[in-house]
JSON list of C-alpha atoms in Angstrom, two decimals:
[
{"chain": "A", "resi": 1, "resn": "THR", "atom": "CA", "xyz": [78.92, 57.29, 17.83]},
{"chain": "A", "resi": 2, "resn": "TRP", "atom": "CA", "xyz": [78.65, 61.03, 17.22]},
{"chain": "A", "resi": 3, "resn": "LEU", "atom": "CA", "xyz": [77.04, 61.46, 20.61]},
{"chain": "A", "resi": 4, "resn": "LYS", "atom": "CA", "xyz": [79.80, 59.47, 22.28]},
{"chain": "A", "resi": 5, "resn": "LEU", "atom": "CA", "xyz": [82.52, 61.47, 20.49]},
{"chain": "A", "resi": 6, "resn": "LEU", "atom": "CA", "xyz": [80.80, 64.71, 21.45]},
{"chain": "A", "resi": 7, "resn": "SER", "atom": "CA", "xyz": [80.59, 63.69, 25.13]},
{"chain": "A", "resi": 8, "resn": "ILE", "atom": "CA", "xyz": [84.29, 62.69, 25.13]},
{"chain": "A", "resi": 9, "resn": "ALA", "atom": "CA", "xyz": [85.22, 66.05, 23.56]},
{"chain": "A", "resi": 10, "resn": "VAL", "atom": "CA", "xyz": [83.18, 67.94, 26.17]},
{"chain": "A", "resi": 11, "resn": "LEU", "atom": "CA", "xyz": [84.79, 65.98, 29.04]},
{"chain": "A", "resi": 12, "resn": "ASN", "atom": "CA", "xyz": [88.28, 66.59, 27.62]},
{"chain": "A", "resi": 13, "resn": "ALA", "atom": "CA", "xyz": [87.55, 70.30, 27.17]},
{"chain": "A", "resi": 14, "resn": "GLN", "atom": "CA", "xyz": [86.39, 70.46, 30.80]},
{"chain": "A", "resi": 15, "resn": "GLU", "atom": "CA", "xyz": [89.57, 68.71, 32.02]},
{"chain": "A", "resi": 16, "resn": "ILE", "atom": "CA", "xyz": [91.69, 71.14, 29.98]},
{"chain": "A", "resi": 17, "resn": "SER", "atom": "CA", "xyz": [89.91, 74.15, 31.46]},
{"chain": "A", "resi": 18, "resn": "ASP", "atom": "CA", "xyz": [90.42, 72.68, 34.96]},
{"chain": "A", "resi": 19, "resn": "MET", "atom": "CA", "xyz": [94.15, 72.25, 34.27]},
{"chain": "A", "resi": 20, "resn": "LYS", "atom": "CA", "xyz": [94.77, 75.77, 32.91]},
{"chain": "A", "resi": 21, "resn": "PRO", "atom": "CA", "xyz": [95.17, 77.42, 36.37]},
{"chain": "A", "resi": 22, "resn": "ARG", "atom": "CA", "xyz": [97.60, 74.69, 37.46]},
{"chain": "A", "resi": 23, "resn": "ILE", "atom": "CA", "xyz": [99.63, 75.03, 34.29]},
{"chain": "A", "resi": 24, "resn": "ALA", "atom": "CA", "xyz": [99.73, 78.81, 34.65]},
{"chain": "A", "resi": 25, "resn": "ARG", "atom": "CA", "xyz": [100.89, 78.48, 38.27]},
{"chain": "A", "resi": 26, "resn": "LEU", "atom": "CA", "xyz": [103.64, 76.03, 37.29]},
{"chain": "A", "resi": 27, "resn": "LEU", "atom": "CA", "xyz": [104.77, 78.33, 34.47]},
{"chain": "A", "resi": 28, "resn": "GLY", "atom": "CA", "xyz": [104.90, 81.17, 37.01]},
{"chain": "A", "resi": 29, "resn": "TYR", "atom": "CA", "xyz": [107.09, 79.06, 39.30]},
{"chain": "A", "resi": 30, "resn": "GLU", "atom": "CA", "xyz": [109.36, 78.27, 36.38]},
{"chain": "A", "resi": 31, "resn": "MET", "atom": "CA", "xyz": [109.68, 81.96, 35.52]},
{"chain": "A", "resi": 32, "resn": "THR", "atom": "CA", "xyz": [110.56, 82.91, 39.12]},
{"chain": "A", "resi": 33, "resn": "ALA", "atom": "CA", "xyz": [112.96, 79.99, 39.70]},
{"chain": "A", "resi": 34, "resn": "ALA", "atom": "CA", "xyz": [116.01, 82.24, 39.29]},
{"chain": "A", "resi": 35, "resn": "GLU", "atom": "CA", "xyz": [114.61, 84.78, 41.77]},
{"chain": "A", "resi": 36, "resn": "LEU", "atom": "CA", "xyz": [113.81, 82.03, 44.27]},
{"chain": "A", "resi": 37, "resn": "SER", "atom": "CA", "xyz": [117.33, 80.61, 43.92]},
{"chain": "A", "resi": 38, "resn": "SER", "atom": "CA", "xyz": [118.91, 84.00, 44.59]},
{"chain": "A", "resi": 39, "resn": "ALA", "atom": "CA", "xyz": [116.60, 84.54, 47.58]},
{"chain": "A", "resi": 40, "resn": "VAL", "atom": "CA", "xyz": [117.68, 81.18, 49.01]},
{"chain": "A", "resi": 41, "resn": "ALA", "atom": "CA", "xyz": [121.35, 82.12, 48.52]},
{"chain": "A", "resi": 42, "resn": "ILE", "atom": "CA", "xyz": [120.80, 85.43, 50.34]},
{"chain": "A", "resi": 43, "resn": "GLN", "atom": "CA", "xyz": [119.01, 83.67, 53.21]},
{"chain": "A", "resi": 44, "resn": "ARG", "atom": "CA", "xyz": [121.84, 81.13, 53.55]},
{"chain": "A", "resi": 45, "resn": "GLN", "atom": "CA", "xyz": [124.38, 83.96, 53.66]},
{"chain": "A", "resi": 46, "resn": "THR", "atom": "CA", "xyz": [122.34, 85.75, 56.33]},
{"chain": "A", "resi": 47, "resn": "LEU", "atom": "CA", "xyz": [122.01, 82.53, 58.31]},
{"chain": "A", "resi": 48, "resn": "SER", "atom": "CA", "xyz": [125.78, 81.96, 58.18]},
{"chain": "A", "resi": 49, "resn": "SER", "atom": "CA", "xyz": [126.40, 85.46, 59.56]},
{"chain": "A", "resi": 50, "resn": "ILE", "atom": "CA", "xyz": [124.23, 84.88, 62.62]},
{"chain": "A", "resi": 51, "resn": "THR", "atom": "CA", "xyz": [124.80, 81.18, 63.38]},
{"chain": "A", "resi": 52, "resn": "TYR", "atom": "CA", "xyz": [127.66, 78.76, 63.74]},
{"chain": "A", "resi": 53, "resn": "ASP", "atom": "CA", "xyz": [128.06, 76.28, 60.89]},
{"chain": "A", "resi": 54, "resn": "SER", "atom": "CA", "xyz": [125.78, 73.24, 60.91]},
{"chain": "A", "resi": 55, "resn": "GLN", "atom": "CA", "xyz": [128.68, 71.06, 59.72]},
{"chain": "A", "resi": 56, "resn": "GLN", "atom": "CA", "xyz": [130.62, 71.72, 62.92]},
{"chain": "A", "resi": 57, "resn": "GLN", "atom": "CA", "xyz": [129.95, 69.55, 65.98]},
{"chain": "A", "resi": 58, "resn": "SER", "atom": "CA", "xyz": [128.10, 71.30, 68.80]},
{"chain": "A", "resi": 59, "resn": "ALA", "atom": "CA", "xyz": [130.83, 70.56, 71.34]},
{"chain": "A", "resi": 60, "resn": "ARG", "atom": "CA", "xyz": [133.53, 72.00, 69.05]},
{"chain": "A", "resi": 61, "resn": "ALA", "atom": "CA", "xyz": [131.48, 75.09, 68.24]},
{"chain": "A", "resi": 62, "resn": "GLY", "atom": "CA", "xyz": [130.83, 75.60, 71.96]},
{"chain": "A", "resi": 63, "resn": "ALA", "atom": "CA", "xyz": [134.48, 75.15, 72.85]},
{"chain": "A", "resi": 64, "resn": "ALA", "atom": "CA", "xyz": [135.46, 77.64, 70.13]},
{"chain": "A", "resi": 65, "resn": "LEU", "atom": "CA", "xyz": [132.91, 80.12, 71.51]},
{"chain": "A", "resi": 66, "resn": "GLN", "atom": "CA", "xyz": [134.25, 79.63, 75.03]},
{"chain": "A", "resi": 67, "resn": "GLN", "atom": "CA", "xyz": [137.84, 80.23, 73.88]},
{"chain": "A", "resi": 68, "resn": "THR", "atom": "CA", "xyz": [136.78, 83.28, 71.87]},
{"chain": "A", "resi": 69, "resn": "LEU", "atom": "CA", "xyz": [135.07, 84.80, 74.90]},
{"chain": "A", "resi": 70, "resn": "ARG", "atom": "CA", "xyz": [138.10, 84.10, 77.09]},
{"chain": "A", "resi": 71, "resn": "GLY", "atom": "CA", "xyz": [140.27, 85.83, 74.46]},
{"chain": "A", "resi": 72, "resn": "PHE", "atom": "CA", "xyz": [137.93, 88.84, 74.38]},
{"chain": "A", "resi": 73, "resn": "ALA", "atom": "CA", "xyz": [138.14, 89.10, 78.17]},
{"chain": "A", "resi": 74, "resn": "GLU", "atom": "CA", "xyz": [141.93, 88.83, 78.16]},
{"chain": "A", "resi": 75, "resn": "ASP", "atom": "CA", "xyz": [142.26, 91.43, 75.39]},
{"chain": "A", "resi": 76, "resn": "ALA", "atom": "CA", "xyz": [139.96, 93.80, 77.29]},
{"chain": "A", "resi": 77, "resn": "GLY", "atom": "CA", "xyz": [142.01, 93.46, 80.48]},
{"chain": "A", "resi": 78, "resn": "ALA", "atom": "CA", "xyz": [139.50, 91.35, 82.41]},
{"chain": "A", "resi": 79, "resn": "THR", "atom": "CA", "xyz": [140.28, 88.17, 84.31]},
{"chain": "A", "resi": 80, "resn": "VAL", "atom": "CA", "xyz": [138.10, 85.12, 83.71]},
{"chain": "A", "resi": 81, "resn": "THR", "atom": "CA", "xyz": [137.53, 83.36, 87.04]},
{"chain": "A", "resi": 82, "resn": "GLY", "atom": "CA", "xyz": [135.22, 80.69, 85.64]},
{"chain": "A", "resi": 83, "resn": "SER", "atom": "CA", "xyz": [133.31, 79.60, 82.56]},
{"chain": "A", "resi": 84, "resn": "GLN", "atom": "CA", "xyz": [130.85, 76.86, 81.77]},
{"chain": "A", "resi": 85, "resn": "LEU", "atom": "CA", "xyz": [129.42, 75.77, 78.42]},
{"chain": "A", "resi": 86, "resn": "SER", "atom": "CA", "xyz": [125.97, 74.31, 77.80]},
{"chain": "A", "resi": 87, "resn": "VAL", "atom": "CA", "xyz": [124.32, 73.30, 74.52]},
{"chain": "A", "resi": 88, "resn": "ASN", "atom": "CA", "xyz": [120.52, 73.10, 74.28]},
{"chain": "A", "resi": 89, "resn": "ALA", "atom": "CA", "xyz": [118.00, 72.78, 71.48]},
{"chain": "A", "resi": 90, "resn": "LEU", "atom": "CA", "xyz": [116.13, 76.01, 70.73]},
{"chain": "A", "resi": 91, "resn": "VAL", "atom": "CA", "xyz": [112.46, 75.45, 71.48]},
{"chain": "A", "resi": 92, "resn": "SER", "atom": "CA", "xyz": [109.88, 78.23, 71.23]},
{"chain": "A", "resi": 93, "resn": "ASN", "atom": "CA", "xyz": [106.71, 78.33, 73.33]},
{"chain": "A", "resi": 94, "resn": "GLU", "atom": "CA", "xyz": [104.67, 77.59, 70.22]},
{"chain": "A", "resi": 95, "resn": "ASP", "atom": "CA", "xyz": [106.58, 74.34, 69.57]},
{"chain": "A", "resi": 96, "resn": "ASN", "atom": "CA", "xyz": [105.93, 72.80, 73.00]},
{"chain": "A", "resi": 97, "resn": "ASP", "atom": "CA", "xyz": [102.64, 71.21, 71.92]},
{"chain": "A", "resi": 98, "resn": "GLU", "atom": "CA", "xyz": [104.11, 69.46, 68.90]},
{"chain": "A", "resi": 99, "resn": "GLU", "atom": "CA", "xyz": [107.19, 67.33, 68.44]},
{"chain": "A", "resi": 100, "resn": "ILE", "atom": "CA", "xyz": [109.19, 69.37, 65.94]},
{"chain": "A", "resi": 101, "resn": "ASP", "atom": "CA", "xyz": [112.89, 68.97, 65.29]},
{"chain": "A", "resi": 102, "resn": "SER", "atom": "CA", "xyz": [114.65, 72.13, 66.35]},
{"chain": "A", "resi": 103, "resn": "GLN", "atom": "CA", "xyz": [116.51, 73.92, 63.58]},
{"chain": "A", "resi": 104, "resn": "PHE", "atom": "CA", "xyz": [118.93, 75.60, 65.99]},
{"chain": "A", "resi": 105, "resn": "GLU", "atom": "CA", "xyz": [120.95, 74.83, 69.10]},
{"chain": "A", "resi": 106, "resn": "VAL", "atom": "CA", "xyz": [121.75, 77.44, 71.71]},
{"chain": "A", "resi": 107, "resn": "LEU", "atom": "CA", "xyz": [125.41, 77.57, 72.71]},
{"chain": "A", "resi": 108, "resn": "SER", "atom": "CA", "xyz": [125.49, 79.23, 76.12]},
{"chain": "A", "resi": 109, "resn": "VAL", "atom": "CA", "xyz": [128.64, 80.18, 78.03]},
{"chain": "A", "resi": 110, "resn": "ASP", "atom": "CA", "xyz": [128.31, 81.34, 81.63]},
{"chain": "A", "resi": 111, "resn": "LEU", "atom": "CA", "xyz": [131.30, 83.51, 82.52]},
{"chain": "A", "resi": 112, "resn": "SER", "atom": "CA", "xyz": [132.59, 84.93, 85.77]},
{"chain": "A", "resi": 113, "resn": "LEU", "atom": "CA", "xyz": [134.90, 87.90, 85.33]},
{"chain": "A", "resi": 114, "resn": "GLU", "atom": "CA", "xyz": [136.84, 90.37, 87.40]},
{"chain": "A", "resi": 115, "resn": "ALA", "atom": "CA", "xyz": [137.09, 93.57, 85.42]},
{"chain": "A", "resi": 116, "resn": "ALA", "atom": "CA", "xyz": [137.33, 97.31, 85.65]},
{"chain": "A", "resi": 117, "resn": "PRO", "atom": "CA", "xyz": [134.30, 99.09, 84.14]},
{"chain": "A", "resi": 118, "resn": "ILE", "atom": "CA", "xyz": [136.28, 100.12, 81.06]},
{"chain": "A", "resi": 119, "resn": "ALA", "atom": "CA", "xyz": [137.45, 96.51, 80.54]},
{"chain": "A", "resi": 120, "resn": "LEU", "atom": "CA", "xyz": [133.88, 95.26, 80.87]},
{"chain": "A", "resi": 121, "resn": "ASP", "atom": "CA", "xyz": [132.80, 97.81, 78.27]},
{"chain": "A", "resi": 122, "resn": "ALA", "atom": "CA", "xyz": [135.58, 96.72, 75.88]},
{"chain": "A", "resi": 123, "resn": "PHE", "atom": "CA", "xyz": [134.60, 93.07, 76.40]},
{"chain": "A", "resi": 124, "resn": "LEU", "atom": "CA", "xyz": [130.94, 93.77, 75.59]},
{"chain": "A", "resi": 125, "resn": "VAL", "atom": "CA", "xyz": [131.91, 95.76, 72.47]},
{"chain": "A", "resi": 126, "resn": "ALA", "atom": "CA", "xyz": [133.98, 92.79, 71.26]},
{"chain": "A", "resi": 127, "resn": "VAL", "atom": "CA", "xyz": [131.04, 90.44, 71.91]},
{"chain": "A", "resi": 128, "resn": "ALA", "atom": "CA", "xyz": [128.68, 92.72, 69.97]},
{"chain": "A", "resi": 129, "resn": "ALA", "atom": "CA", "xyz": [131.07, 92.89, 66.99]},
{"chain": "A", "resi": 130, "resn": "HIS", "atom": "CA", "xyz": [131.63, 89.12, 66.80]},
{"chain": "A", "resi": 131, "resn": "ARG", "atom": "CA", "xyz": [130.39, 87.13, 63.81]},
{"chain": "A", "resi": 132, "resn": "PRO", "atom": "CA", "xyz": [128.40, 84.92, 64.08]},
{"chain": "A", "resi": 133, "resn": "LYS", "atom": "CA", "xyz": [126.21, 87.09, 66.28]},
{"chain": "A", "resi": 134, "resn": "LEU", "atom": "CA", "xyz": [126.34, 86.70, 70.06]},
{"chain": "A", "resi": 135, "resn": "ALA", "atom": "CA", "xyz": [124.11, 88.14, 72.74]},
{"chain": "A", "resi": 136, "resn": "ALA", "atom": "CA", "xyz": [124.42, 88.69, 76.48]},
{"chain": "A", "resi": 137, "resn": "ARG", "atom": "CA", "xyz": [121.38, 86.99, 77.98]},
{"chain": "A", "resi": 138, "resn": "THR", "atom": "CA", "xyz": [121.97, 87.83, 81.65]},
{"chain": "A", "resi": 139, "resn": "MET", "atom": "CA", "xyz": [124.46, 89.96, 83.53]},
{"chain": "A", "resi": 140, "resn": "GLU", "atom": "CA", "xyz": [125.03, 90.49, 87.25]},
{"chain": "A", "resi": 141, "resn": "ILE", "atom": "CA", "xyz": [127.53, 93.12, 88.38]},
{"chain": "A", "resi": 142, "resn": "GLN", "atom": "CA", "xyz": [128.84, 93.60, 91.91]},
{"chain": "A", "resi": 143, "resn": "GLN", "atom": "CA", "xyz": [131.69, 95.62, 93.30]},
{"chain": "A", "resi": 144, "resn": "VAL", "atom": "CA", "xyz": [134.52, 93.65, 94.87]},
{"chain": "A", "resi": 145, "resn": "ARG", "atom": "CA", "xyz": [134.01, 93.56, 98.62]},
{"chain": "A", "resi": 146, "resn": "GLN", "atom": "CA", "xyz": [136.47, 95.46, 100.74]},
{"chain": "A", "resi": 147, "resn": "SER", "atom": "CA", "xyz": [138.76, 93.02, 102.57]},
{"chain": "A", "resi": 148, "resn": "ARG", "atom": "CA", "xyz": [142.46, 92.80, 103.29]},
{"chain": "A", "resi": 149, "resn": "ARG", "atom": "CA", "xyz": [142.95, 90.38, 100.44]},
{"chain": "A", "resi": 150, "resn": "ASN", "atom": "CA", "xyz": [140.86, 92.43, 97.94]},
{"chain": "A", "resi": 151, "resn": "GLN", "atom": "CA", "xyz": [141.89, 95.90, 99.15]},
{"chain": "A", "resi": 152, "resn": "ASP", "atom": "CA", "xyz": [143.79, 96.80, 95.95]},
{"chain": "A", "resi": 153, "resn": "LYS", "atom": "CA", "xyz": [140.98, 95.52, 93.69]},
{"chain": "A", "resi": 154, "resn": "ALA", "atom": "CA", "xyz": [138.33, 97.42, 95.65]},
{"chain": "A", "resi": 155, "resn": "LYS", "atom": "CA", "xyz": [140.34, 100.65, 95.41]},
{"chain": "A", "resi": 156, "resn": "GLN", "atom": "CA", "xyz": [140.71, 100.23, 91.63]},
{"chain": "A", "resi": 157, "resn": "GLY", "atom": "CA", "xyz": [136.94, 99.81, 91.21]},
{"chain": "A", "resi": 158, "resn": "ILE", "atom": "CA", "xyz": [137.17, 96.19, 90.03]},
{"chain": "A", "resi": 159, "resn": "LEU", "atom": "CA", "xyz": [133.82, 94.53, 89.46]},
{"chain": "A", "resi": 160, "resn": "ASN", "atom": "CA", "xyz": [132.72, 90.92, 89.83]},
{"chain": "A", "resi": 161, "resn": "VAL", "atom": "CA", "xyz": [130.67, 90.15, 86.76]},
{"chain": "A", "resi": 162, "resn": "ARG", "atom": "CA", "xyz": [128.62, 87.04, 86.03]},
{"chain": "A", "resi": 163, "resn": "LEU", "atom": "CA", "xyz": [127.12, 86.90, 82.58]},
{"chain": "A", "resi": 164, "resn": "SER", "atom": "CA", "xyz": [125.67, 84.45, 80.14]},
{"chain": "A", "resi": 165, "resn": "ILE", "atom": "CA", "xyz": [126.61, 84.83, 76.46]},
{"chain": "A", "resi": 166, "resn": "VAL", "atom": "CA", "xyz": [124.62, 82.90, 73.86]},
{"chain": "A", "resi": 167, "resn": "GLY", "atom": "CA", "xyz": [125.12, 82.09, 70.21]},
{"chain": "A", "resi": 168, "resn": "LEU", "atom": "CA", "xyz": [123.10, 79.99, 67.78]},
{"chain": "A", "resi": 169, "resn": "LYS", "atom": "CA", "xyz": [124.26, 76.95, 65.86]},
{"chain": "A", "resi": 170, "resn": "ALA", "atom": "CA", "xyz": [122.28, 75.77, 62.86]},
{"chain": "A", "resi": 171, "resn": "VAL", "atom": "CA", "xyz": [121.39, 72.09, 63.09]},
{"chain": "A", "resi": 172, "resn": "THR", "atom": "CA", "xyz": [120.69, 71.72, 59.35]},
{"chain": "A", "resi": 173, "resn": "GLN", "atom": "CA", "xyz": [120.90, 74.02, 56.36]}
]
């Protein structure tokens, strides 16, 4: 009986010593819970400043982005001659091998503008200052061709600009 009790005590002591690192790690997590919570809150705030809200439908967020860009162009003195919205899931090259749900959608608006250089500059400044963050992905600039119909625009230095502006929309938070 003494031998059995001694073997049980040794086994229990060994289990306790195996559990000590786990217990210490869990106590560490408990002590840093407040810090982790504040870090999560900061990350959510940062995410909300660079992405459109995940609660909003993609089509609505895209339409709002399109209207915002049209307003920026109008305020800058540019004329929007065309715009097209597309919404795509953000997929990195690393994710192509695996099927992973994308955490973001890319809201892309392709714009065609007629603008003086100063108006184009004002438009791009407004885009850069917008929250959530936007970026110009591509931009093609050409001078208006000299013709009888476009003679006044060509003299004023009006540019034909085609650009693609993108913003991110969080899928889930």
